[in-house]
Amino acid sequence: MNRPSKIHFAASQADSAQEALEDLVARYGQASLVEADVIVALGGDGMMLQCLHAGSGLPVYGMNRGSVGFMMNDYRVFDLPDRLAAAEEAHINPLAMRAKTADGVIREELAINEVSLLRAGPQAAKLRISVNGRVRMEELISDGAIVSTPAGSTAYNYSAHGPILPIGSDVLALTAIAPFRPRRWQGAILPSSATVRFDVLEAAKRPVMADADSRSVKPVLWVEIRSEPTITHRILFDPGHGLEERLMREQFA
């Protein structure tokens, strides 16, 4: 991007992030969101997601003042305008989730990483899975299921033994969480144009919640998930340390 003249800093509540905010504002000033050319997010991946979900349309450059920081750059106080000017920009489309709750309310949320269906009681969830209106699995009994974007494929999806997806690939990962039946189901890789629907079977006996990047809806009767190409999030990375390189490193760690 062009060398920014106005930076808006946003920080998590962690002590290290708040200290960084104070140092950086003292050095570079604090522009309002209306005036800013770029947002600098201080914290971990949760803070990055929070800034992206705010929907300002501005590019977001993260500096790690949290615990994981997969989407963040290294923290340095000095030479920030030069780093921002040299940064590489990645574009990410979120998932759109539409869910019907047990009391008949339709809820809609966006997710940058993943949408998860999770059992909300002592018994395993029982789900029917449809893709583009066609039933593909009559019954999945598991702790839940995940639909993940490439950007989110190293997060919860990877912990559930799902695949890491290359950035820029037009696919989504569908991964079961601790499947009981079918026990050896390895999940599926779907085109990003697909609409995935989960119908909750025996919903009263086996309640299920839906979670879109930590935005929870519960209990749900059904959930539909699709990619939302009309919305684009912009993330900045130091040269040679973009999402594609980070995903590659993760696979050889």
PDB file of C-alpha atoms in Angstrom:
ATOM      1  CA  MET A   1       0.000   0.000   0.000  1.00  0.00           C
ATOM      2  CA  ASN A   2       1.001   3.653  -0.240  1.00  0.00           C
ATOM      3  CA  ARG A   3       2.808   5.078   2.751  1.00  0.00           C
ATOM      4  CA  PRO A   4      -0.022   5.831   5.210  1.00  0.00           C
ATOM      5  CA  SER A   5      -0.231   9.258   6.806  1.00  0.00           C
ATOM      6  CA  LYS A   6      -3.022   8.447   9.260  1.00  0.00           C
ATOM      7  CA  ILE A   7      -3.094   5.301  11.412  1.00  0.00           C
ATOM      8  CA  HIS A   8      -5.856   4.112  13.722  1.00  0.00           C
ATOM      9  CA  PHE A   9      -4.608   1.863  16.529  1.00  0.00           C
ATOM     10  CA  ALA A  10      -6.892  -0.701  18.189  1.00  0.00           C
ATOM     11  CA  ALA A  11      -5.827  -2.937  21.085  1.00  0.00           C
ATOM     12  CA  SER A  12      -7.153  -5.847  23.098  1.00  0.00           C
ATOM     13  CA  GLN A  13      -7.501  -5.526  26.857  1.00  0.00           C
ATOM     14  CA  ALA A  14      -4.307  -7.512  27.513  1.00  0.00           C
ATOM     15  CA  ASP A  15      -1.703  -5.530  29.458  1.00  0.00           C
ATOM     16  CA  SER A  16       0.916  -6.005  26.741  1.00  0.00           C
ATOM     17  CA  ALA A  17      -1.485  -4.728  24.077  1.00  0.00           C
ATOM     18  CA  GLN A  18      -2.490  -1.700  26.134  1.00  0.00           C
ATOM     19  CA  GLU A  19       1.160  -0.808  26.785  1.00  0.00           C
ATOM     20  CA  ALA A  20       1.890  -1.100  23.067  1.00  0.00           C
ATOM     21  CA  LEU A  21      -1.102   1.114  22.282  1.00  0.00           C
ATOM     22  CA  GLU A  22       0.214   3.815  24.587  1.00  0.00           C
ATOM     23  CA  ASP A  23       3.707   3.680  23.063  1.00  0.00           C
ATOM     24  CA  LEU A  24       2.526   3.718  19.465  1.00  0.00           C
ATOM     25  CA  VAL A  25      -0.034   6.492  19.892  1.00  0.00           C
ATOM     26  CA  ALA A  26       2.613   8.627  21.604  1.00  0.00           C
ATOM     27  CA  ARG A  27       4.949   8.091  18.644  1.00  0.00           C
ATOM     28  CA  TYR A  28       2.568   8.173  15.649  1.00  0.00           C
ATOM     29  CA  GLY A  29      -0.645   9.780  16.901  1.00  0.00           C
ATOM     30  CA  GLN A  30      -4.158   8.367  16.760  1.00  0.00           C
ATOM     31  CA  ALA A  31      -6.378   8.973  13.727  1.00  0.00           C
ATOM     32  CA  SER A  32     -10.113   8.365  13.904  1.00  0.00           C
ATOM     33  CA  LEU A  33     -11.572   5.514  11.854  1.00  0.00           C
ATOM     34  CA  VAL A  34     -13.165   8.071   9.528  1.00  0.00           C
ATOM     35  CA  GLU A  35      -9.797   9.714   8.793  1.00  0.00           C
ATOM     36  CA  ALA A  36      -7.504   6.667   8.873  1.00  0.00           C
ATOM     37  CA  ASP A  37      -5.747   5.010   5.940  1.00  0.00           C
ATOM     38  CA  VAL A  38      -5.085   1.785   7.864  1.00  0.00           C
ATOM     39  CA  ILE A  39      -5.904   0.042  11.142  1.00  0.00           C
ATOM     40  CA  VAL A  40      -3.109  -1.405  13.263  1.00  0.00           C
ATOM     41  CA  ALA A  41      -4.494  -4.141  15.541  1.00  0.00           C
ATOM     42  CA  LEU A  42      -2.557  -4.945  18.724  1.00  0.00           C
ATOM     43  CA  GLY A  43      -3.221  -8.287  20.403  1.00  0.00           C
ATOM     44  CA  GLY A  44      -3.781 -11.787  19.105  1.00  0.00           C
ATOM     45  CA  ASP A  45      -5.872 -13.331  16.352  1.00  0.00           C
ATOM     46  CA  GLY A  46      -9.051 -12.536  18.265  1.00  0.00           C
ATOM     47  CA  MET A  47      -8.265  -8.845  18.037  1.00  0.00           C
ATOM     48  CA  MET A  48      -7.598  -9.155  14.318  1.00  0.00           C
ATOM     49  CA  LEU A  49     -10.968 -10.857  13.821  1.00  0.00           C
ATOM     50  CA  GLN A  50     -12.669  -8.169  15.893  1.00  0.00           C
ATOM     51  CA  CYS A  51     -11.227  -5.416  13.697  1.00  0.00           C
ATOM     52  CA  LEU A  52     -12.188  -7.226  10.493  1.00  0.00           C
ATOM     53  CA  HIS A  53     -15.716  -7.917  11.716  1.00  0.00           C
ATOM     54  CA  ALA A  54     -16.153  -4.201  12.442  1.00  0.00           C
ATOM     55  CA  GLY A  55     -16.445  -3.773   8.682  1.00  0.00           C
ATOM     56  CA  SER A  56     -14.628  -0.475   8.186  1.00  0.00           C
ATOM     57  CA  GLY A  57     -13.275  -1.554   4.793  1.00  0.00           C
ATOM     58  CA  LEU A  58      -9.789  -0.399   5.795  1.00  0.00           C
ATOM     59  CA  PRO A  59      -6.776  -2.706   5.519  1.00  0.00           C
ATOM     60  CA  VAL A  60      -5.765  -4.160   8.898  1.00  0.00           C
ATOM     61  CA  TYR A  61      -2.146  -4.717   9.917  1.00  0.00           C
ATOM     62  CA  GLY A  62      -1.769  -6.772  13.087  1.00  0.00           C
ATOM     63  CA  MET A  63       1.130  -6.794  15.529  1.00  0.00           C
ATOM     64  CA  ASN A  64       1.284  -9.669  17.964  1.00  0.00           C
ATOM     65  CA  ARG A  65       0.675  -8.738  21.574  1.00  0.00           C
ATOM     66  CA  GLY A  66      -1.313 -11.928  22.287  1.00  0.00           C
ATOM     67  CA  SER A  67      -0.665 -15.637  22.618  1.00  0.00           C
ATOM     68  CA  VAL A  68      -1.002 -17.155  19.129  1.00  0.00           C
ATOM     69  CA  GLY A  69      -0.903 -14.402  16.531  1.00  0.00           C
ATOM     70  CA  PHE A  70      -1.129 -16.542  13.391  1.00  0.00           C
ATOM     71  CA  MET A  71      -2.611 -13.562  11.536  1.00  0.00           C
ATOM     72  CA  MET A  72      -0.288 -11.030  13.175  1.00  0.00           C
ATOM     73  CA  ASN A  73       3.112  -9.553  12.342  1.00  0.00           C
ATOM     74  CA  ASP A  74       6.014  -9.213  14.777  1.00  0.00           C
ATOM     75  CA  TYR A  75       5.751  -6.319  17.191  1.00  0.00           C
ATOM     76  CA  ARG A  76       8.136  -3.395  16.779  1.00  0.00           C
ATOM     77  CA  VAL A  77       7.616   0.237  17.746  1.00  0.00           C
ATOM     78  CA  PHE A  78      10.078   1.689  15.238  1.00  0.00           C
ATOM     79  CA  ASP A  79       9.735   2.055  11.432  1.00  0.00           C
ATOM     80  CA  LEU A  80       5.995   1.297  11.391  1.00  0.00           C
ATOM     81  CA  PRO A  81       5.125   3.607   8.434  1.00  0.00           C
ATOM     82  CA  ASP A  82       7.839   1.926   6.335  1.00  0.00           C
ATOM     83  CA  ARG A  83       6.531  -1.529   7.241  1.00  0.00           C
ATOM     84  CA  LEU A  84       2.995  -0.519   6.332  1.00  0.00           C
ATOM     85  CA  ALA A  85       4.138   0.917   2.996  1.00  0.00           C
ATOM     86  CA  ALA A  86       5.963  -2.339   2.146  1.00  0.00           C
ATOM     87  CA  ALA A  87       3.230  -4.682   3.408  1.00  0.00           C
ATOM     88  CA  GLU A  88       1.590  -7.291   1.176  1.00  0.00           C
ATOM     89  CA  GLU A  89      -2.197  -7.327   1.106  1.00  0.00           C
ATOM     90  CA  ALA A  90      -4.285 -10.506   1.325  1.00  0.00           C
ATOM     91  CA  HIS A  91      -7.999 -10.584   0.521  1.00  0.00           C
ATOM     92  CA  ILE A  92     -10.386 -12.882   2.399  1.00  0.00           C
ATOM     93  CA  ASN A  93     -14.077 -13.599   1.828  1.00  0.00           C
ATOM     94  CA  PRO A  94     -16.053 -14.561   4.936  1.00  0.00           C
ATOM     95  CA  LEU A  95     -18.659 -17.260   5.430  1.00  0.00           C
ATOM     96  CA  ALA A  96     -22.295 -16.261   5.775  1.00  0.00           C
ATOM     97  CA  MET A  97     -24.225 -18.306   8.342  1.00  0.00           C
ATOM     98  CA  ARG A  98     -28.011 -18.447   8.509  1.00  0.00           C
ATOM     99  CA  ALA A  99     -29.530 -20.397  11.397  1.00  0.00           C
ATOM    100  CA  LYS A 100     -33.004 -21.085  12.775  1.00  0.00           C
ATOM    101  CA  THR A 101     -33.264 -21.286  16.550  1.00  0.00           C
ATOM    102  CA  ALA A 102     -35.577 -23.546  18.514  1.00  0.00           C
ATOM    103  CA  ASP A 103     -37.919 -20.609  19.173  1.00  0.00           C
ATOM    104  CA  GLY A 104     -38.241 -19.872  15.445  1.00  0.00           C
ATOM    105  CA  VAL A 105     -35.880 -16.899  15.114  1.00  0.00           C
ATOM    106  CA  ILE A 106     -33.643 -16.664  12.034  1.00  0.00           C
ATOM    107  CA  ARG A 107     -30.137 -15.473  12.920  1.00  0.00           C
ATOM    108  CA  GLU A 108     -27.462 -14.376  10.447  1.00  0.00           C
ATOM    109  CA  GLU A 109     -23.749 -13.988  11.200  1.00  0.00           C
ATOM    110  CA  LEU A 110     -20.473 -13.719   9.285  1.00  0.00           C
ATOM    111  CA  ALA A 111     -17.360 -15.789  10.009  1.00  0.00           C
ATOM    112  CA  ILE A 112     -13.842 -15.137   8.752  1.00  0.00           C
ATOM    113  CA  ASN A 113     -12.357 -18.375  10.108  1.00  0.00           C
ATOM    114  CA  GLU A 114     -15.109 -20.942  10.487  1.00  0.00           C
ATOM    115  CA  VAL A 115     -18.660 -21.813  11.415  1.00  0.00           C
ATOM    116  CA  SER A 116     -18.889 -24.611  13.980  1.00  0.00           C
ATOM    117  CA  LEU A 117     -21.828 -26.719  15.077  1.00  0.00           C
ATOM    118  CA  LEU A 118     -21.267 -28.018  18.597  1.00  0.00           C
ATOM    119  CA  ARG A 119     -23.243 -30.296  20.843  1.00  0.00           C
ATOM    120  CA  ALA A 120     -24.836 -28.277  23.635  1.00  0.00           C
ATOM    121  CA  GLY A 121     -25.734 -31.131  25.974  1.00  0.00           C
ATOM    122  CA  PRO A 122     -24.415 -34.433  27.313  1.00  0.00           C
ATOM    123  CA  GLN A 123     -25.274 -36.446  24.183  1.00  0.00           C
ATOM    124  CA  ALA A 124     -23.557 -36.330  20.815  1.00  0.00           C
ATOM    125  CA  ALA A 125     -25.081 -34.230  18.063  1.00  0.00           C
ATOM    126  CA  LYS A 126     -26.986 -35.977  15.302  1.00  0.00           C
ATOM    127  CA  LEU A 127     -26.787 -34.041  12.028  1.00  0.00           C
ATOM    128  CA  ARG A 128     -28.024 -34.479   8.473  1.00  0.00           C
ATOM    129  CA  ILE A 129     -25.704 -32.827   5.919  1.00  0.00           C
ATOM    130  CA  SER A 130     -26.865 -31.426   2.573  1.00  0.00           C
ATOM    131  CA  VAL A 131     -24.773 -29.692  -0.084  1.00  0.00           C
ATOM    132  CA  ASN A 132     -26.505 -27.494  -2.657  1.00  0.00           C
ATOM    133  CA  GLY A 133     -29.879 -28.901  -1.674  1.00  0.00           C
ATOM    134  CA  ARG A 134     -28.888 -32.568  -1.989  1.00  0.00           C
ATOM    135  CA  VAL A 135     -28.552 -34.769   1.084  1.00  0.00           C
ATOM    136  CA  ARG A 136     -24.995 -36.100   1.204  1.00  0.00           C
ATOM    137  CA  MET A 137     -25.017 -37.693   4.657  1.00  0.00           C
ATOM    138  CA  GLU A 138     -28.241 -38.844   6.284  1.00  0.00           C
ATOM    139  CA  GLU A 139     -26.764 -39.001   9.758  1.00  0.00           C
ATOM    140  CA  LEU A 140     -23.527 -37.804  11.324  1.00  0.00           C
ATOM    141  CA  ILE A 141     -23.211 -38.567  15.031  1.00  0.00           C
ATOM    142  CA  SER A 142     -20.379 -36.514  16.506  1.00  0.00           C
ATOM    143  CA  ASP A 143     -19.466 -33.716  18.867  1.00  0.00           C
ATOM    144  CA  GLY A 144     -20.191 -31.389  15.943  1.00  0.00           C
ATOM    145  CA  ALA A 145     -18.870 -30.219  12.586  1.00  0.00           C
ATOM    146  CA  ILE A 146     -16.887 -27.312  11.126  1.00  0.00           C
ATOM    147  CA  VAL A 147     -17.030 -25.465   7.828  1.00  0.00           C
ATOM    148  CA  SER A 148     -13.790 -23.528   7.393  1.00  0.00           C
ATOM    149  CA  THR A 149     -12.354 -20.965   4.997  1.00  0.00           C
ATOM    150  CA  PRO A 150      -8.745 -21.311   3.783  1.00  0.00           C
ATOM    151  CA  ALA A 151      -7.751 -18.506   6.181  1.00  0.00           C
ATOM    152  CA  GLY A 152      -9.305 -20.360   9.105  1.00  0.00           C
ATOM    153  CA  SER A 153      -8.182 -23.841   8.138  1.00  0.00           C
ATOM    154  CA  THR A 154      -5.219 -23.806  10.567  1.00  0.00           C
ATOM    155  CA  ALA A 155      -7.433 -22.871  13.525  1.00  0.00           C
ATOM    156  CA  TYR A 156     -10.208 -25.064  14.987  1.00  0.00           C
ATOM    157  CA  ASN A 157     -10.448 -27.012  11.720  1.00  0.00           C
ATOM    158  CA  TYR A 158      -6.822 -28.147  11.960  1.00  0.00           C
ATOM    159  CA  SER A 159      -7.203 -29.078  15.626  1.00  0.00           C
ATOM    160  CA  ALA A 160     -10.089 -31.335  14.562  1.00  0.00           C
ATOM    161  CA  HIS A 161      -7.740 -33.016  12.026  1.00  0.00           C
ATOM    162  CA  GLY A 162      -9.144 -31.127   9.058  1.00  0.00           C
ATOM    163  CA  PRO A 163      -7.012 -30.166   6.030  1.00  0.00           C
ATOM    164  CA  ILE A 164      -4.980 -26.983   5.654  1.00  0.00           C
ATOM    165  CA  LEU A 165      -6.292 -25.161   2.582  1.00  0.00           C
ATOM    166  CA  PRO A 166      -4.080 -22.943   0.393  1.00  0.00           C
ATOM    167  CA  ILE A 167      -4.922 -19.243   0.476  1.00  0.00           C
ATOM    168  CA  GLY A 168      -6.604 -18.247  -2.773  1.00  0.00           C
ATOM    169  CA  SER A 169      -8.074 -21.705  -3.325  1.00  0.00           C
ATOM    170  CA  ASP A 170     -11.807 -21.644  -4.067  1.00  0.00           C
ATOM    171  CA  VAL A 171     -12.631 -24.379  -1.594  1.00  0.00           C
ATOM    172  CA  LEU A 172     -14.010 -24.875   1.913  1.00  0.00           C
ATOM    173  CA  ALA A 173     -13.212 -27.598   4.427  1.00  0.00           C
ATOM    174  CA  LEU A 174     -16.025 -29.612   6.022  1.00  0.00           C
ATOM    175  CA  THR A 175     -14.678 -31.446   9.072  1.00  0.00           C
ATOM    176  CA  ALA A 176     -16.369 -33.586  11.710  1.00  0.00           C
ATOM    177  CA  ILE A 177     -15.500 -33.088  15.382  1.00  0.00           C
ATOM    178  CA  ALA A 178     -14.861 -36.435  17.122  1.00  0.00           C
ATOM    179  CA  PRO A 179     -17.112 -38.470  14.784  1.00  0.00           C
ATOM    180  CA  PHE A 180     -18.772 -41.562  16.255  1.00  0.00           C
ATOM    181  CA  ARG A 181     -20.752 -42.621  13.182  1.00  0.00           C
ATOM    182  CA  PRO A 182     -19.479 -42.865  10.491  1.00  0.00           C
ATOM    183  CA  ARG A 183     -16.390 -43.401  12.640  1.00  0.00           C
ATOM    184  CA  ARG A 184     -13.807 -43.119   9.889  1.00  0.00           C
ATOM    185  CA  TRP A 185     -15.334 -40.275   7.911  1.00  0.00           C
ATOM    186  CA  GLN A 186     -12.540 -37.904   6.887  1.00  0.00           C
ATOM    187  CA  GLY A 187     -14.732 -34.926   6.031  1.00  0.00           C
ATOM    188  CA  ALA A 188     -14.921 -33.240   2.633  1.00  0.00           C
ATOM    189  CA  ILE A 189     -13.393 -30.440   0.580  1.00  0.00           C
ATOM    190  CA  LEU A 190     -16.106 -28.423  -1.159  1.00  0.00           C
ATOM    191  CA  PRO A 191     -16.095 -25.685  -3.793  1.00  0.00           C
ATOM    192  CA  SER A 192     -16.474 -22.231  -2.283  1.00  0.00           C
ATOM    193  CA  SER A 193     -19.688 -21.817  -4.275  1.00  0.00           C
ATOM    194  CA  ALA A 194     -21.334 -24.623  -2.271  1.00  0.00           C
ATOM    195  CA  THR A 195     -24.111 -24.061   0.251  1.00  0.00           C
ATOM    196  CA  VAL A 196     -23.845 -26.458   3.181  1.00  0.00           C
ATOM    197  CA  ARG A 197     -26.897 -27.178   5.330  1.00  0.00           C
ATOM    198  CA  PHE A 198     -26.971 -28.990   8.645  1.00  0.00           C
ATOM    199  CA  ASP A 199     -30.330 -30.206   9.966  1.00  0.00           C
ATOM    200  CA  VAL A 200     -30.269 -31.068  13.656  1.00  0.00           C
ATOM    201  CA  LEU A 201     -31.931 -34.430  14.258  1.00  0.00           C
ATOM    202  CA  GLU A 202     -33.541 -35.121  17.631  1.00  0.00           C
ATOM    203  CA  ALA A 203     -32.963 -31.468  18.499  1.00  0.00           C
ATOM    204  CA  ALA A 204     -34.795 -31.593  21.838  1.00  0.00           C
ATOM    205  CA  LYS A 205     -32.837 -34.625  23.019  1.00  0.00           C
ATOM    206  CA  ARG A 206     -29.513 -33.643  21.429  1.00  0.00           C
ATOM    207  CA  PRO A 207     -29.314 -29.816  21.463  1.00  0.00           C
ATOM    208  CA  VAL A 208     -26.798 -28.128  19.195  1.00  0.00           C
ATOM    209  CA  MET A 209     -25.348 -24.616  19.112  1.00  0.00           C
ATOM    210  CA  ALA A 210     -23.810 -22.795  16.141  1.00  0.00           C
ATOM    211  CA  ASP A 211     -20.747 -20.607  16.460  1.00  0.00           C
ATOM    212  CA  ALA A 212     -19.509 -18.116  13.846  1.00  0.00           C
ATOM    213  CA  ASP A 213     -16.099 -16.826  14.938  1.00  0.00           C
ATOM    214  CA  SER A 214     -17.214 -16.957  18.607  1.00  0.00           C
ATOM    215  CA  ARG A 215     -20.628 -15.455  17.871  1.00  0.00           C
ATOM    216  CA  SER A 216     -22.896 -18.136  19.303  1.00  0.00           C
ATOM    217  CA  VAL A 217     -26.471 -19.037  18.415  1.00  0.00           C
ATOM    218  CA  LYS A 218     -28.267 -21.687  20.478  1.00  0.00           C
ATOM    219  CA  PRO A 219     -30.083 -23.955  20.336  1.00  0.00           C
ATOM    220  CA  VAL A 220     -30.458 -24.328  16.557  1.00  0.00           C
ATOM    221  CA  LEU A 221     -32.720 -26.467  14.376  1.00  0.00           C
ATOM    222  CA  TRP A 222     -30.815 -25.972  11.142  1.00  0.00           C
ATOM    223  CA  VAL A 223     -27.853 -23.992   9.835  1.00  0.00           C
ATOM    224  CA  GLU A 224     -26.954 -22.953   6.292  1.00  0.00           C
ATOM    225  CA  ILE A 225     -23.421 -21.836   5.421  1.00  0.00           C
ATOM    226  CA  ARG A 226     -21.999 -20.346   2.240  1.00  0.00           C
ATOM    227  CA  SER A 227     -19.120 -18.166   1.174  1.00  0.00           C
ATOM    228  CA  GLU A 228     -19.931 -14.469   0.800  1.00  0.00           C
ATOM    229  CA  PRO A 229     -17.989 -13.167  -2.241  1.00  0.00           C
ATOM    230  CA  THR A 230     -19.511  -9.681  -2.054  1.00  0.00           C
ATOM    231  CA  ILE A 231     -17.603  -8.963   1.184  1.00  0.00           C
ATOM    232  CA  THR A 232     -13.801  -8.741   1.140  1.00  0.00           C
ATOM    233  CA  HIS A 233     -11.566  -8.293   4.173  1.00  0.00           C
ATOM    234  CA  ARG A 234      -8.073  -6.808   3.685  1.00  0.00           C
ATOM    235  CA  ILE A 235      -5.147  -8.000   5.828  1.00  0.00           C
ATOM    236  CA  LEU A 236      -1.582  -6.684   5.621  1.00  0.00           C
ATOM    237  CA  PHE A 237       1.559  -8.755   6.186  1.00  0.00           C
ATOM    238  CA  ASP A 238       5.272  -8.035   6.159  1.00  0.00           C
ATOM    239  CA  PRO A 239       6.866  -9.142   2.850  1.00  0.00           C
ATOM    240  CA  GLY A 240       7.565 -12.867   2.771  1.00  0.00           C
ATOM    241  CA  HIS A 241       5.365 -13.541   5.798  1.00  0.00           C
ATOM    242  CA  GLY A 242       1.891 -13.521   4.258  1.00  0.00           C
ATOM    243  CA  LEU A 243      -0.865 -16.053   4.788  1.00  0.00           C
ATOM    244  CA  GLU A 244       0.339 -18.313   1.976  1.00  0.00           C
ATOM    245  CA  GLU A 245       3.799 -18.624   3.547  1.00  0.00           C
ATOM    246  CA  ARG A 246       2.328 -19.077   7.041  1.00  0.00           C
ATOM    247  CA  LEU A 247       0.067 -21.888   5.847  1.00  0.00           C
ATOM    248  CA  MET A 248       3.005 -23.559   4.120  1.00  0.00           C
ATOM    249  CA  ARG A 249       5.149 -23.368   7.276  1.00  0.00           C
ATOM    250  CA  GLU A 250       2.336 -24.769   9.379  1.00  0.00           C
ATOM    251  CA  GLN A 251       2.251 -27.932   7.271  1.00  0.00           C
ATOM    252  CA  PHE A 252       5.954 -28.624   7.893  1.00  0.00           C
ATOM    253  CA  ALA A 253       6.047 -27.690  11.572  1.00  0.00           C
TER     254      ALA A 253
END
